[in-house]
Coordinates of C-alpha atoms and ligand atoms in Angstrom, one line a residue:
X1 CA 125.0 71.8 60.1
X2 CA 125.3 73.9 56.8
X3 CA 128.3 74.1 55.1
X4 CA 129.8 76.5 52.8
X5 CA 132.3 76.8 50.2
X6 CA 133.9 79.9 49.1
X7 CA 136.9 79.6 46.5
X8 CA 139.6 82.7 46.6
X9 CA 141.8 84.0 44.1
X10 CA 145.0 85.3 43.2
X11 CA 145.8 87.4 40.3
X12 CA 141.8 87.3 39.1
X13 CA 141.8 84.3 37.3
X14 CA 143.8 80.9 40.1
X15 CA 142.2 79.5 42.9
X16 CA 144.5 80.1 45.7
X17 CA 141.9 77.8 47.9
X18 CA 138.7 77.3 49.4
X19 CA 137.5 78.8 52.6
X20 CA 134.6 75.8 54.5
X21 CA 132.5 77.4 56.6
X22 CA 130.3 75.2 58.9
X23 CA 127.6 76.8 60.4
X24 CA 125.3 75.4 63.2
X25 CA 121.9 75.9 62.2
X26 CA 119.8 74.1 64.7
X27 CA 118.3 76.7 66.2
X28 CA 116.9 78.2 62.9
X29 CA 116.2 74.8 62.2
X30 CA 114.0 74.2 65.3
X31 CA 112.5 77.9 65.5
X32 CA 111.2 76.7 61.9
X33 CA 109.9 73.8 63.0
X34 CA 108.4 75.1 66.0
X35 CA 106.8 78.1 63.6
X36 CA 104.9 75.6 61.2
X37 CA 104.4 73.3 64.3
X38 CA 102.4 75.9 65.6
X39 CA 100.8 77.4 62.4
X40 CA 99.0 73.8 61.9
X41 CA 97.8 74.1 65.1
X42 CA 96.1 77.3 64.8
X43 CA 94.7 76.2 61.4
X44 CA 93.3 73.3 63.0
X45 CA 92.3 74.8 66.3
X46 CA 90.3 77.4 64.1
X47 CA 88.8 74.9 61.8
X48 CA 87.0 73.0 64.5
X49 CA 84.5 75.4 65.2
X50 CA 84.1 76.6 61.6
X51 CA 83.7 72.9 60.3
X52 CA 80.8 73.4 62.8
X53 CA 79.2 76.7 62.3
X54 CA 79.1 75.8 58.2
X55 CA 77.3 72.8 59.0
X56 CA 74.8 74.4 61.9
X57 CA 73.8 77.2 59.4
X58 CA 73.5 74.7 56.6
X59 CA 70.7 73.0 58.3
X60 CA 69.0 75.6 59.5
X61 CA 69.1 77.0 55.7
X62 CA 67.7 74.0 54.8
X63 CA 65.0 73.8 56.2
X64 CA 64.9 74.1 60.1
X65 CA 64.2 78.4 60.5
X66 CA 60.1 77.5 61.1
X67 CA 61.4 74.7 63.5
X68 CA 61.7 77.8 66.6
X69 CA 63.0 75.0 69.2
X70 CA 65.5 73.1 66.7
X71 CA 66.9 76.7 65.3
X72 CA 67.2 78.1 68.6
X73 CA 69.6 75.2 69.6
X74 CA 71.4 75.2 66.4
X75 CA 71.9 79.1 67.0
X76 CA 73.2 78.2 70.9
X77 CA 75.4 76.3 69.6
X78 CA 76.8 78.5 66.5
X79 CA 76.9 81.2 69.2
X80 CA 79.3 78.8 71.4
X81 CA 81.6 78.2 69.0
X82 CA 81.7 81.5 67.5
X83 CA 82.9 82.6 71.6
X84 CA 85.2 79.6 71.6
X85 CA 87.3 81.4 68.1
X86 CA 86.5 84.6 69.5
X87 CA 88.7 84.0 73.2
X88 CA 91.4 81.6 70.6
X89 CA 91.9 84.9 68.8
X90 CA 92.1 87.1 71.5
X91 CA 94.7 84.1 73.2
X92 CA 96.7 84.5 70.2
X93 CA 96.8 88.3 69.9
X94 CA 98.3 88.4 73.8
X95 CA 100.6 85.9 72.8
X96 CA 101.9 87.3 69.4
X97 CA 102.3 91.0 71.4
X98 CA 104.5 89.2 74.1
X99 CA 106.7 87.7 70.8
X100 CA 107.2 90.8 69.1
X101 CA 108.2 91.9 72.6
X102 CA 104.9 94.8 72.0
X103 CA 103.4 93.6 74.8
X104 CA 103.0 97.0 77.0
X105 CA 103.5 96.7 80.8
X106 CA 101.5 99.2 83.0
X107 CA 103.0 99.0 86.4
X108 CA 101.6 100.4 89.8
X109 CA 101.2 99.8 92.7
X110 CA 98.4 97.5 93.7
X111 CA 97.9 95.1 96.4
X112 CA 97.4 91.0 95.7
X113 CA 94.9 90.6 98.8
X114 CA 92.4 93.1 97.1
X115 CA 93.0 91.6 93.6
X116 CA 92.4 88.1 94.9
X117 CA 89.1 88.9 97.3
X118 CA 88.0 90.8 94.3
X119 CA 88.4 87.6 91.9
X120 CA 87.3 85.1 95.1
X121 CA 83.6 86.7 95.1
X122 CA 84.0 86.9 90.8
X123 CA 84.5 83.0 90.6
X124 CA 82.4 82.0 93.8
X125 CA 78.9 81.5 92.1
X126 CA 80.6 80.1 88.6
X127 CA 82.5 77.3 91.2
X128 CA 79.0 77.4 93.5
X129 CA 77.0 76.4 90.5
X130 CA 79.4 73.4 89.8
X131 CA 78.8 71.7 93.1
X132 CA 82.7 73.2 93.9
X133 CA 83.9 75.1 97.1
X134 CA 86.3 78.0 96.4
X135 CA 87.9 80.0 99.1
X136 CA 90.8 82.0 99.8
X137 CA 92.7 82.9 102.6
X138 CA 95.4 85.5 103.6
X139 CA 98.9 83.6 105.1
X140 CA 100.5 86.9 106.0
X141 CA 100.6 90.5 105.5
X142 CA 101.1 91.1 101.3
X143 CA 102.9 93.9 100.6
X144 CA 101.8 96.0 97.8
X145 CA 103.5 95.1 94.9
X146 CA 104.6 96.7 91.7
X147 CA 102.9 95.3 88.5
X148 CA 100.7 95.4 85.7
X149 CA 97.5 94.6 87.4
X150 CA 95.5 93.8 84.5
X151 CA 98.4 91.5 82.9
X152 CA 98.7 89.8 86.5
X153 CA 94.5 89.3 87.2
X154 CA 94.4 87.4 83.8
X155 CA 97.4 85.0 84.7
X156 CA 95.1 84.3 87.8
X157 CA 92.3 84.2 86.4
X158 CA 93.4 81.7 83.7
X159 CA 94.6 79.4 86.9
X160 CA 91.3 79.5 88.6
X161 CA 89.6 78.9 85.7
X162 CA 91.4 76.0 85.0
X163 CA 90.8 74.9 88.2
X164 CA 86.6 75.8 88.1
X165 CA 87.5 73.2 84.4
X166 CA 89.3 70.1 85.5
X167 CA 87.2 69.8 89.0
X168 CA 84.2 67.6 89.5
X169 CA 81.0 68.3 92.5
X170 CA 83.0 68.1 95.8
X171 CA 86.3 69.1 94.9
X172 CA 88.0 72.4 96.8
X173 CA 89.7 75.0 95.3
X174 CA 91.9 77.2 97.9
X175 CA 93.7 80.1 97.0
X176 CA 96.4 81.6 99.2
X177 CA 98.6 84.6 99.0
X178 CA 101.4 85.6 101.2
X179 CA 104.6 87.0 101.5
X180 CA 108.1 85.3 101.5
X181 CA 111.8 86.4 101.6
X182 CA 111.5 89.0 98.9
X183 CA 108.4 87.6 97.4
X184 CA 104.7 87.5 97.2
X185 CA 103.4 84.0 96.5
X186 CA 100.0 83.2 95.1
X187 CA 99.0 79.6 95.5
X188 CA 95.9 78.5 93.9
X189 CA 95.3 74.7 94.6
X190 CA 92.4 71.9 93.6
X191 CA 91.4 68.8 94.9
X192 CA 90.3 67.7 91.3
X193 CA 91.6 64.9 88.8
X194 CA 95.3 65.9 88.8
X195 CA 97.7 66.3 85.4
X196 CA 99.9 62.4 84.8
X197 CA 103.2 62.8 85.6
X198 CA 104.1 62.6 82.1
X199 CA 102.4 65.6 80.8
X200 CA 102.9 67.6 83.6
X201 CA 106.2 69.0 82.2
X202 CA 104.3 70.3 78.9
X203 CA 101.3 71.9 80.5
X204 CA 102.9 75.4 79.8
X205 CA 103.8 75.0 76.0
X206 CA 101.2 76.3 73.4
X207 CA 98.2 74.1 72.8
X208 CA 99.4 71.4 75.0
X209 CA 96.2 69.6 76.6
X210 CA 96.3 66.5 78.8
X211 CA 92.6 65.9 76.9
X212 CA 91.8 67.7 73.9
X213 CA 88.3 66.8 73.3
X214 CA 87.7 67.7 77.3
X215 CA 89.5 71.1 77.0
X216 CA 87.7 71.9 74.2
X217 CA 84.6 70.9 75.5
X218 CA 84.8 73.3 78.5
X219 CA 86.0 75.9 76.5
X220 CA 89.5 75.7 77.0
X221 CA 92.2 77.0 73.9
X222 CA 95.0 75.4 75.5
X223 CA 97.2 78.7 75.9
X224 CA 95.6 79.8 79.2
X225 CA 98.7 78.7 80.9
X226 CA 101.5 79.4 78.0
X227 CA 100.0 83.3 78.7
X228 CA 100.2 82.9 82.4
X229 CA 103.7 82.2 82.4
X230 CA 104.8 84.8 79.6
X231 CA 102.9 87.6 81.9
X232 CA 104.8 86.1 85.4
X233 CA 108.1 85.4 83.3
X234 CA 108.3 89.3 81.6
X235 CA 107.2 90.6 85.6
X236 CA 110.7 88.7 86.4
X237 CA 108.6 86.2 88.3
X238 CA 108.5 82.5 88.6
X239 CA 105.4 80.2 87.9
X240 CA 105.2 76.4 88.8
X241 CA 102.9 73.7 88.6
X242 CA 102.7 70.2 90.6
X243 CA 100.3 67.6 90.6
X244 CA 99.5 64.1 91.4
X245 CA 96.8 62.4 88.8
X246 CA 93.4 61.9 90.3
X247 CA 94.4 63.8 93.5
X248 CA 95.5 67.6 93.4
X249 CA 96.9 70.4 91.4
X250 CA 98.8 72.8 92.5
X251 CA 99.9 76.2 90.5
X252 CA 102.6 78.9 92.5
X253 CA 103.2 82.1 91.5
X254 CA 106.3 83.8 93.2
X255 CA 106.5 87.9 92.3
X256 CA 109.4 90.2 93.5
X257 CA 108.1 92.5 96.2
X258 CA 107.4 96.1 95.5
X259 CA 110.4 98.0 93.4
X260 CA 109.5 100.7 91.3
X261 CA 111.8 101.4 88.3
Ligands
ADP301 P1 93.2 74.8 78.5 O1 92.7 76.0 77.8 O2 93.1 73.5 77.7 O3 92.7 74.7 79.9 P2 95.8 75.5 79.6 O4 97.1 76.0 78.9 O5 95.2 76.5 80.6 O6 94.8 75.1 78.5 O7 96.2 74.2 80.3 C1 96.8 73.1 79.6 C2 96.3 71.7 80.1 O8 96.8 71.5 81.4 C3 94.8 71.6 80.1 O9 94.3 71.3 78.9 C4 94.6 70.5 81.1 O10 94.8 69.2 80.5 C5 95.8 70.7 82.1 N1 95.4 71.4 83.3 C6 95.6 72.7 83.6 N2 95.2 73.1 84.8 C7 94.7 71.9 85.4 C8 94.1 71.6 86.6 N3 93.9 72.5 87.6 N4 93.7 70.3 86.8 C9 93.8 69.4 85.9 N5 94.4 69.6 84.7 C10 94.8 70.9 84.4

């Protein structure tokens, strides 16, 4: 709480008496903290890779160029890293548009069932490779609906990816879409290690990751999901996770059917 004291006066020169003014400042307080909270995180998230690449071009400066096989892994892995700053920039840039509320929304009208086949065969061979089975299936007729596709496909995307991340050989990934009441649904659920209970409400805030050193390891930036639900959220949608540790994961996407405005 802030408080304030203003004296007034009468005839210029006596205090007549003092006006208090409390003023609840928590919010400010805790936009603040949440501001610097996520500034460090962005420093540190950025120095990682950096720490990295200094190091990886120091030794190959030192000595390793006429080493071909050494260089060429020390250049694999500068490469990596420089990809892994690259999509945490672009992650950033999505999600600093949606806070200055420049985010632009191209609606149309597109339909879910060609969007998800369309993504099905574009994450078959990546899940293939991995010893994983991805499929997707149709519940009932979808309705076209009206959207920004390419806002939509990456809140998807970011799902199944997440999915293709945290699975091991032999785990399923199923994707369904249908339609409900006045909704489309897109469920996209695993059979992989699961989120604990405990961190499963803070798997949508910024940077939150259940393992860091895992995440980072497979490329995540720990916003994939923050972005999914700011794109469902400003489409006046509703995006929900459940999960049981070491057994499934399950992400649900409800969309309002089809109103152009
Ligand atoms: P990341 O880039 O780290 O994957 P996300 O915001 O997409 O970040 O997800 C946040 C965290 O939620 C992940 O780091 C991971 O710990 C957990 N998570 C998300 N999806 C799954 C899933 N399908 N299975 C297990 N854990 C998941």
């Amino acid at each position: 709480i802030r408080a304030s004291f203003l004296p007034f006066k009468i005839d210029n020169d006596k205090t007549a008496g003092i006006v208090c003014v409390f003023e609840d400042v928590t919010e400010q307080f805790n936009l603040e903290a949440a501001r610097q909270k996520f500034v460090a995180e962005v420093s540190h998230e950025l120095k990682t890779p950096l720490t990295t690449i200094r190091t990886y071009t120091e030794t190959l400066l030192n000595g390793y160029l006429d080493d071909k096989k050494t260089a060429v892994s020390l250049l694999n892995t500068v490469q990596t890293e420089t990809d892994k700053m690259t999509a945490l920039v672009q992650n950033l840039l999505i999600l600093s548009r949606f806070d200055m509320q420049r985010m632009d929304i191209r609606k149309s009208l597109f339909s879910i069932d060609d969007m998800l086949r369309r993504l099905e065969n574009m994450f078959r061979l990546e899940a293939e490779k991995k010893g994983l089975e991805l499929t997707y299936n149709r519940t009932t007729e979808i309705p076209a609906i009206y959207a920004d596709q390419d806002q939509i496909e990456r809140a998807v995307k970011n799902i199944i990816s997440n999915s293709i991340k945290y699975c091991a050989k032999g785990d399923k990934i199923q994707i369904f879409a249908g339609s409900l009441y006045n909704n489309v649904y897109i469920k996209v659920e695993d059979s992989g290690k699961g989120i604990p209970k405990a961190d499963l409400d803070h798997v949508f805030e910024r940077f939150y990751r259940v393992d860091k050193a895992r995440s980072r390891d497979k490329g995540g930036t720990g916003l994939g999901l923050s972005i999914a639900k700011e794109i469902i959220e400003s489409h006046g949608g509703t995006i929900q996770i459940e999960s049981e540790f070491g057994r499934f994961t399950r992400v649900t996407i409800n969309l309002p059917m089809a109103k152009e405005n």
